[in-house]
Amino acid sequence: MSIYHRGLETNIDHTNTDYYRRFQNTENMDFNEQIIPSQRQTFWEKNKNLLFLVVGLVVGCFVTVVISYAFFSLGQNKGHGNCQPYEVTSGAQKKNQTSVTTDSGTKENSGFKKIFVACTGNRQSVLDAWRNSSMGGNISNIKDSCTNRHLRSTLIDNWNGSLIDKVKVELFRNEQLAVEMFFDGRGSTSSNWFTRKRLRSNSFNDLTQMSTFNFFSMNGDQTVDRHFFINRNYGGCANDKGWMVVIDKADANYRPCKFDKLPGKAYPYILYGPDQQMAHYDYGLYAVADMMVISISTLG
């Protein structure tokens, strides 16, 4: 085949068909549209910066999550480092935390004088000791330890509600404070301060003046000698739940439930709900305090 270019005949070898096709295609393209091999880019080359950014964000998020979890775990372990379990009737429970503040945020625990110490297992009635003026004595320098008898101050007999500000009840186990409750002592008597209406604050998480009670009094349920009794409900022994009770004398006429007669333990028993919440008594979900201490603070 021959073509004419500027009047000159030129012979072109058509045997190389691939070259010929490329020549014809290129001849019909605009210069800017012609493909130059050196300028070809793959998807990776065009988007590598974006891909690097995405990968960096994913790795950064993962590292942040791992570090946050590590610090959280460390904080949890540190916060529970001093919580040693103690044995109750059916398992191990943690010590209660007993930091108590009023609604205004002020600390309750200041300026108190001990007036009564009750000890478990000495075979003496706690309620009788509180009421019995012949047992009175000076216990202003008493240590937080138990003896073979309850200790009582004559200040109980000279109770003056016009001078008393607060009454504090503390339960101890293994020399550690387990429960703390504060009552309004203003205008009270030595027998009526332990009531729901006078409760100011306490270390339980689930005990307030608005809680449900079937008993909240010093006398409690006298038919079974459950005194200093803060209880939510009855409903058969298996359903008895409450926060605190003194199972007082060995010669009670009626002992209906398992927690009224603990094997191998002498009366009285001082039972309370561990872990800052009410006890489920007949299921064994309670702790036994070694000692109950009652103190007062005065106005002025």
Short mmCIF file of C-alpha atoms in Angstrom, two decimals:
data_model
loop_
_atom_site.label_atom_id
_atom_site.label_comp_id
_atom_site.label_asym_id
_atom_site.label_seq_id
_atom_site.Cartn_x
_atom_site.Cartn_y
_atom_site.Cartn_z
CA MET A 1 0.00 0.00 0.00
CA SER A 2 1.20 3.49 -0.79
CA ILE A 3 0.22 6.87 0.67
CA TYR A 4 1.13 10.31 -0.51
CA HIS A 5 2.67 12.81 1.89
CA ARG A 6 3.47 16.25 0.51
CA GLY A 7 3.61 14.83 -2.92
CA LEU A 8 5.99 12.04 -2.01
CA GLU A 9 5.07 8.42 -2.10
CA THR A 10 5.95 6.53 1.02
CA ASN A 11 5.82 2.80 1.51
CA ILE A 12 4.60 1.52 4.91
CA ASP A 13 5.04 -2.03 6.08
CA HIS A 14 1.72 -3.31 7.28
CA THR A 15 3.09 -6.61 8.44
CA ASN A 16 3.37 -5.27 12.03
CA THR A 17 -0.38 -4.96 12.61
CA ASP A 18 -0.08 -4.10 16.32
CA TYR A 19 2.13 -1.14 15.63
CA TYR A 20 -0.19 -0.05 12.85
CA ARG A 21 -3.25 -0.12 15.07
CA ARG A 22 -1.51 1.85 17.76
CA PHE A 23 -0.39 4.37 15.21
CA GLN A 24 -3.92 4.81 13.86
CA ASN A 25 -5.49 5.12 17.32
CA THR A 26 -2.91 7.60 18.48
CA GLU A 27 -3.27 9.61 15.36
CA ASN A 28 -6.96 10.23 16.16
CA MET A 29 -6.33 11.26 19.85
CA ASP A 30 -5.76 14.68 21.15
CA PHE A 31 -2.25 15.15 22.49
CA ASN A 32 -3.48 15.56 26.08
CA GLU A 33 -5.44 12.33 25.79
CA GLN A 34 -2.52 10.21 24.67
CA ILE A 35 -1.48 7.62 27.30
CA ILE A 36 2.08 7.96 28.46
CA PRO A 37 3.20 4.81 30.29
CA SER A 38 5.31 6.75 32.83
CA GLN A 39 2.21 8.64 34.00
CA ARG A 40 0.04 5.57 34.69
CA GLN A 41 -0.88 5.15 38.42
CA THR A 42 -2.44 2.23 40.24
CA PHE A 43 -5.28 2.64 42.78
CA TRP A 44 -2.76 2.16 45.62
CA GLU A 45 -0.46 4.90 44.28
CA LYS A 46 -3.34 7.33 43.86
CA ASN A 47 -4.86 6.68 47.33
CA LYS A 48 -1.91 5.66 49.46
CA ASN A 49 -2.06 8.80 51.65
CA LEU A 50 -5.73 8.20 52.42
CA LEU A 51 -5.07 4.54 53.18
CA PHE A 52 -2.18 5.44 55.48
CA LEU A 53 -4.51 7.85 57.33
CA VAL A 54 -7.24 5.21 57.79
CA VAL A 55 -4.77 2.59 59.02
CA GLY A 56 -3.26 5.12 61.43
CA LEU A 57 -6.65 5.98 62.89
CA VAL A 58 -7.55 2.31 63.41
CA VAL A 59 -4.23 1.54 65.10
CA GLY A 60 -4.49 4.67 67.25
CA CYS A 61 -8.00 3.77 68.44
CA PHE A 62 -6.89 0.23 69.30
CA VAL A 63 -3.89 1.45 71.30
CA THR A 64 -6.08 3.96 73.16
CA VAL A 65 -8.57 1.26 74.13
CA VAL A 66 -5.81 -1.07 75.35
CA ILE A 67 -4.16 1.65 77.47
CA SER A 68 -7.50 2.78 78.93
CA TYR A 69 -8.40 -0.77 79.90
CA ALA A 70 -4.99 -1.27 81.52
CA PHE A 71 -5.35 1.88 83.65
CA PHE A 72 -8.94 0.94 84.59
CA SER A 73 -7.85 -2.53 85.72
CA LEU A 74 -4.98 -1.06 87.72
CA GLY A 75 -7.34 1.38 89.42
CA GLN A 76 -9.81 -1.38 90.27
CA ASN A 77 -7.10 -3.52 91.83
CA LYS A 78 -5.70 -0.63 93.77
CA GLY A 79 -9.10 0.42 95.07
CA HIS A 80 -9.79 -3.07 96.44
CA GLY A 81 -6.36 -3.78 97.76
CA ASN A 82 -7.32 -3.32 101.41
CA CYS A 83 -10.63 -5.21 101.23
CA GLN A 84 -9.97 -8.47 103.02
CA PRO A 85 -12.81 -10.98 103.06
CA TYR A 86 -14.15 -12.29 106.34
CA GLU A 87 -16.16 -15.39 106.99
CA VAL A 88 -19.87 -15.24 107.67
CA THR A 89 -22.21 -18.16 108.21
CA SER A 90 -22.26 -19.34 104.60
CA GLY A 91 -19.34 -17.81 102.78
CA ALA A 92 -16.89 -14.95 102.49
CA GLN A 93 -18.05 -11.36 102.46
CA LYS A 94 -16.18 -8.09 102.15
CA LYS A 95 -15.83 -5.60 104.96
CA ASN A 96 -18.30 -2.79 104.90
CA GLN A 97 -17.11 0.69 104.15
CA THR A 98 -18.40 2.95 106.91
CA SER A 99 -17.77 6.50 105.77
CA VAL A 100 -20.94 8.39 106.68
CA THR A 101 -21.92 11.93 105.78
CA THR A 102 -25.11 13.91 106.19
CA ASP A 103 -27.15 15.32 103.32
CA SER A 104 -25.19 18.55 103.65
CA GLY A 105 -21.94 16.64 103.16
CA THR A 106 -20.56 17.25 106.67
CA LYS A 107 -18.95 14.46 108.66
CA GLU A 108 -21.13 13.00 111.44
CA ASN A 109 -18.39 11.42 113.50
CA SER A 110 -17.09 14.00 115.97
CA GLY A 111 -17.33 14.70 119.72
CA PHE A 112 -18.89 11.40 120.83
CA LYS A 113 -18.74 9.82 124.28
CA LYS A 114 -19.25 6.07 124.75
CA ILE A 115 -22.11 5.16 127.08
CA PHE A 116 -22.73 1.47 126.34
CA VAL A 117 -20.79 -1.56 125.10
CA ALA A 118 -22.56 -4.86 124.37
CA CYS A 119 -20.59 -8.03 123.71
CA THR A 120 -21.70 -11.21 121.97
CA GLY A 121 -21.58 -14.61 123.63
CA ASN A 122 -21.50 -13.56 127.31
CA ARG A 123 -24.98 -15.00 128.06
CA GLN A 124 -26.33 -11.65 129.29
CA SER A 125 -29.28 -9.81 127.79
CA VAL A 126 -28.28 -6.67 125.89
CA LEU A 127 -31.67 -4.99 126.37
CA ASP A 128 -31.73 -5.76 130.10
CA ALA A 129 -28.23 -4.34 130.49
CA TRP A 130 -29.29 -1.11 128.73
CA ARG A 131 -32.26 -0.72 131.06
CA ASN A 132 -30.64 -1.88 134.31
CA SER A 133 -29.36 1.11 136.27
CA SER A 134 -27.55 -1.14 138.77
CA MET A 135 -25.03 -2.02 136.07
CA GLY A 136 -23.99 1.59 135.55
CA GLY A 137 -20.39 2.74 135.80
CA ASN A 138 -17.82 5.08 134.29
CA ILE A 139 -16.69 3.80 130.91
CA SER A 140 -15.30 7.04 129.51
CA ASN A 141 -11.89 5.47 129.00
CA ILE A 142 -13.09 2.14 127.67
CA LYS A 143 -11.15 0.58 124.82
CA ASP A 144 -12.82 -0.96 121.79
CA SER A 145 -12.65 -4.48 123.15
CA CYS A 146 -15.09 -6.84 124.84
CA THR A 147 -15.19 -8.37 128.29
CA ASN A 148 -17.33 -11.06 129.89
CA ARG A 149 -20.06 -8.50 130.62
CA HIS A 150 -21.78 -5.57 128.96
CA LEU A 151 -20.58 -2.12 130.02
CA ARG A 152 -22.96 0.71 130.84
CA SER A 153 -22.57 4.37 131.83
CA THR A 154 -24.77 6.15 134.38
CA LEU A 155 -25.30 8.78 131.68
CA ILE A 156 -28.05 6.49 130.38
CA ASP A 157 -29.97 6.98 133.64
CA ASN A 158 -29.44 10.74 133.46
CA TRP A 159 -30.48 11.02 129.83
CA ASN A 160 -31.31 14.60 128.97
CA GLY A 161 -32.85 15.02 125.54
CA SER A 162 -32.45 18.78 125.70
CA LEU A 163 -28.66 18.39 125.74
CA ILE A 164 -28.11 15.36 123.52
CA ASP A 165 -27.54 16.08 119.84
CA LYS A 166 -26.84 12.68 118.25
CA VAL A 167 -26.74 9.02 119.22
CA LYS A 168 -24.33 6.74 117.38
CA VAL A 169 -24.53 2.95 117.06
CA GLU A 170 -21.44 1.06 115.88
CA LEU A 171 -21.02 -2.64 115.19
CA PHE A 172 -17.52 -4.15 115.19
CA ARG A 173 -16.24 -7.42 113.81
CA ASN A 174 -12.65 -8.58 114.31
CA GLU A 175 -11.88 -5.12 115.75
CA GLN A 176 -12.97 -3.50 112.50
CA LEU A 177 -15.88 -1.08 112.21
CA ALA A 178 -18.58 -2.81 110.14
CA VAL A 179 -21.76 -0.73 110.63
CA GLU A 180 -22.32 2.87 111.70
CA MET A 181 -25.68 4.58 112.29
CA PHE A 182 -26.56 8.05 113.57
CA PHE A 183 -29.83 9.06 115.25
CA ASP A 184 -31.28 12.42 116.20
CA GLY A 185 -31.06 12.62 119.99
CA ARG A 186 -32.72 16.02 120.46
CA GLY A 187 -35.79 15.75 122.67
CA SER A 188 -35.35 11.98 122.98
CA THR A 189 -35.40 9.61 125.92
CA SER A 190 -33.12 6.66 126.62
CA SER A 191 -35.80 4.31 125.27
CA ASN A 192 -37.20 6.08 122.18
CA TRP A 193 -34.20 7.33 120.21
CA PHE A 194 -33.76 4.06 118.25
CA THR A 195 -36.53 4.66 115.68
CA ARG A 196 -37.01 5.15 111.95
CA LYS A 197 -38.04 8.80 112.32
CA ARG A 198 -34.85 9.63 114.22
CA LEU A 199 -32.47 7.92 111.79
CA ARG A 200 -30.17 10.57 110.34
CA SER A 201 -27.59 8.63 108.36
CA ASN A 202 -25.97 5.21 108.21
CA SER A 203 -23.44 3.08 106.35
CA PHE A 204 -25.98 0.83 104.62
CA ASN A 205 -26.68 1.46 100.94
CA ASP A 206 -30.33 0.45 101.12
CA LEU A 207 -31.52 1.84 104.48
CA THR A 208 -33.35 5.18 104.69
CA GLN A 209 -36.31 6.61 106.58
CA MET A 210 -38.40 5.79 103.50
CA SER A 211 -37.50 2.09 103.51
CA THR A 212 -40.16 -0.51 104.31
CA PHE A 213 -40.09 -1.83 107.89
CA ASN A 214 -42.11 -4.17 110.04
CA PHE A 215 -39.82 -3.48 113.03
CA PHE A 216 -37.58 -0.56 113.88
CA SER A 217 -37.24 -0.27 117.63
CA MET A 218 -35.19 -1.13 120.67
CA ASN A 219 -37.82 -3.55 121.99
CA GLY A 220 -38.22 -5.18 118.58
CA ASP A 221 -40.10 -8.47 118.47
CA GLN A 222 -40.27 -9.44 122.13
CA THR A 223 -42.02 -12.75 121.49
CA VAL A 224 -38.74 -14.11 120.12
CA ASP A 225 -36.33 -11.74 121.91
CA ARG A 226 -35.19 -9.93 118.77
CA HIS A 227 -34.11 -6.56 120.13
CA PHE A 228 -32.48 -3.47 118.62
CA PHE A 229 -34.35 -4.76 115.62
CA ILE A 230 -34.32 -3.07 112.19
CA ASN A 231 -36.24 -5.42 109.91
CA ARG A 232 -37.86 -5.14 106.51
CA ASN A 233 -40.31 -8.03 106.46
CA TYR A 234 -41.42 -11.41 107.72
CA GLY A 235 -43.11 -14.05 105.58
CA GLY A 236 -41.88 -17.34 106.94
CA CYS A 237 -38.31 -17.81 108.12
CA ALA A 238 -37.00 -18.18 104.57
CA ASN A 239 -38.24 -14.68 103.73
CA ASP A 240 -37.08 -12.76 106.81
CA LYS A 241 -34.91 -9.82 105.75
CA GLY A 242 -33.48 -6.90 107.67
CA TRP A 243 -30.45 -4.82 108.55
CA MET A 244 -29.72 -5.52 112.22
CA VAL A 245 -30.95 -7.60 115.15
CA VAL A 246 -29.78 -8.62 118.62
CA ILE A 247 -30.90 -12.20 119.35
CA ASP A 248 -30.88 -11.63 123.03
CA LYS A 249 -31.49 -14.44 125.52
CA ALA A 250 -31.05 -18.18 125.60
CA ASP A 251 -34.25 -18.77 127.55
CA ALA A 252 -36.71 -17.31 125.04
CA ASN A 253 -39.92 -19.29 124.83
CA TYR A 254 -39.97 -19.34 121.04
CA ARG A 255 -37.10 -19.72 118.59
CA PRO A 256 -38.73 -20.26 115.19
CA CYS A 257 -35.88 -19.69 112.71
CA LYS A 258 -32.36 -20.93 112.07
CA PHE A 259 -30.78 -17.56 112.85
CA ASP A 260 -32.48 -17.53 116.29
CA LYS A 261 -30.29 -20.43 117.44
CA LEU A 262 -26.81 -20.55 115.93
CA PRO A 263 -25.04 -23.88 116.53
CA GLY A 264 -22.01 -23.63 118.80
CA LYS A 265 -22.56 -19.94 119.66
CA ALA A 266 -23.61 -18.54 123.03
CA TYR A 267 -26.21 -15.78 123.32
CA PRO A 268 -26.54 -12.93 122.65
CA TYR A 269 -25.91 -12.69 118.90
CA ILE A 270 -25.60 -9.35 117.13
CA LEU A 271 -26.43 -9.93 113.46
CA TYR A 272 -26.20 -7.44 110.61
CA GLY A 273 -26.26 -7.25 106.84
CA PRO A 274 -22.78 -7.48 105.30
CA ASP A 275 -21.64 -5.55 102.23
CA GLN A 276 -23.67 -2.48 103.27
CA GLN A 277 -27.06 -4.01 102.52
CA MET A 278 -29.83 -5.90 104.25
CA ALA A 279 -29.39 -9.48 105.40
CA HIS A 280 -31.38 -12.51 104.25
CA TYR A 281 -31.17 -14.24 107.60
CA ASP A 282 -32.32 -17.83 107.14
CA TYR A 283 -30.20 -18.14 103.98
CA GLY A 284 -27.12 -17.39 106.09
CA LEU A 285 -26.49 -14.08 104.32
CA TYR A 286 -25.52 -12.15 107.43
CA ALA A 287 -22.51 -11.46 109.62
CA VAL A 288 -22.12 -11.72 113.40
CA ALA A 289 -20.68 -8.68 115.16
CA ASP A 290 -18.37 -9.07 118.15
CA MET A 291 -19.44 -5.85 119.80
CA MET A 292 -22.00 -3.04 119.70
CA VAL A 293 -21.01 0.41 120.96
CA ILE A 294 -23.50 3.23 121.64
CA SER A 295 -22.23 6.79 122.03
CA ILE A 296 -23.75 10.25 122.36
CA SER A 297 -22.74 13.77 121.39
CA THR A 298 -24.07 16.85 123.13
CA LEU A 299 -25.26 20.21 121.87
CA GLY A 300 -23.08 23.27 122.16
#
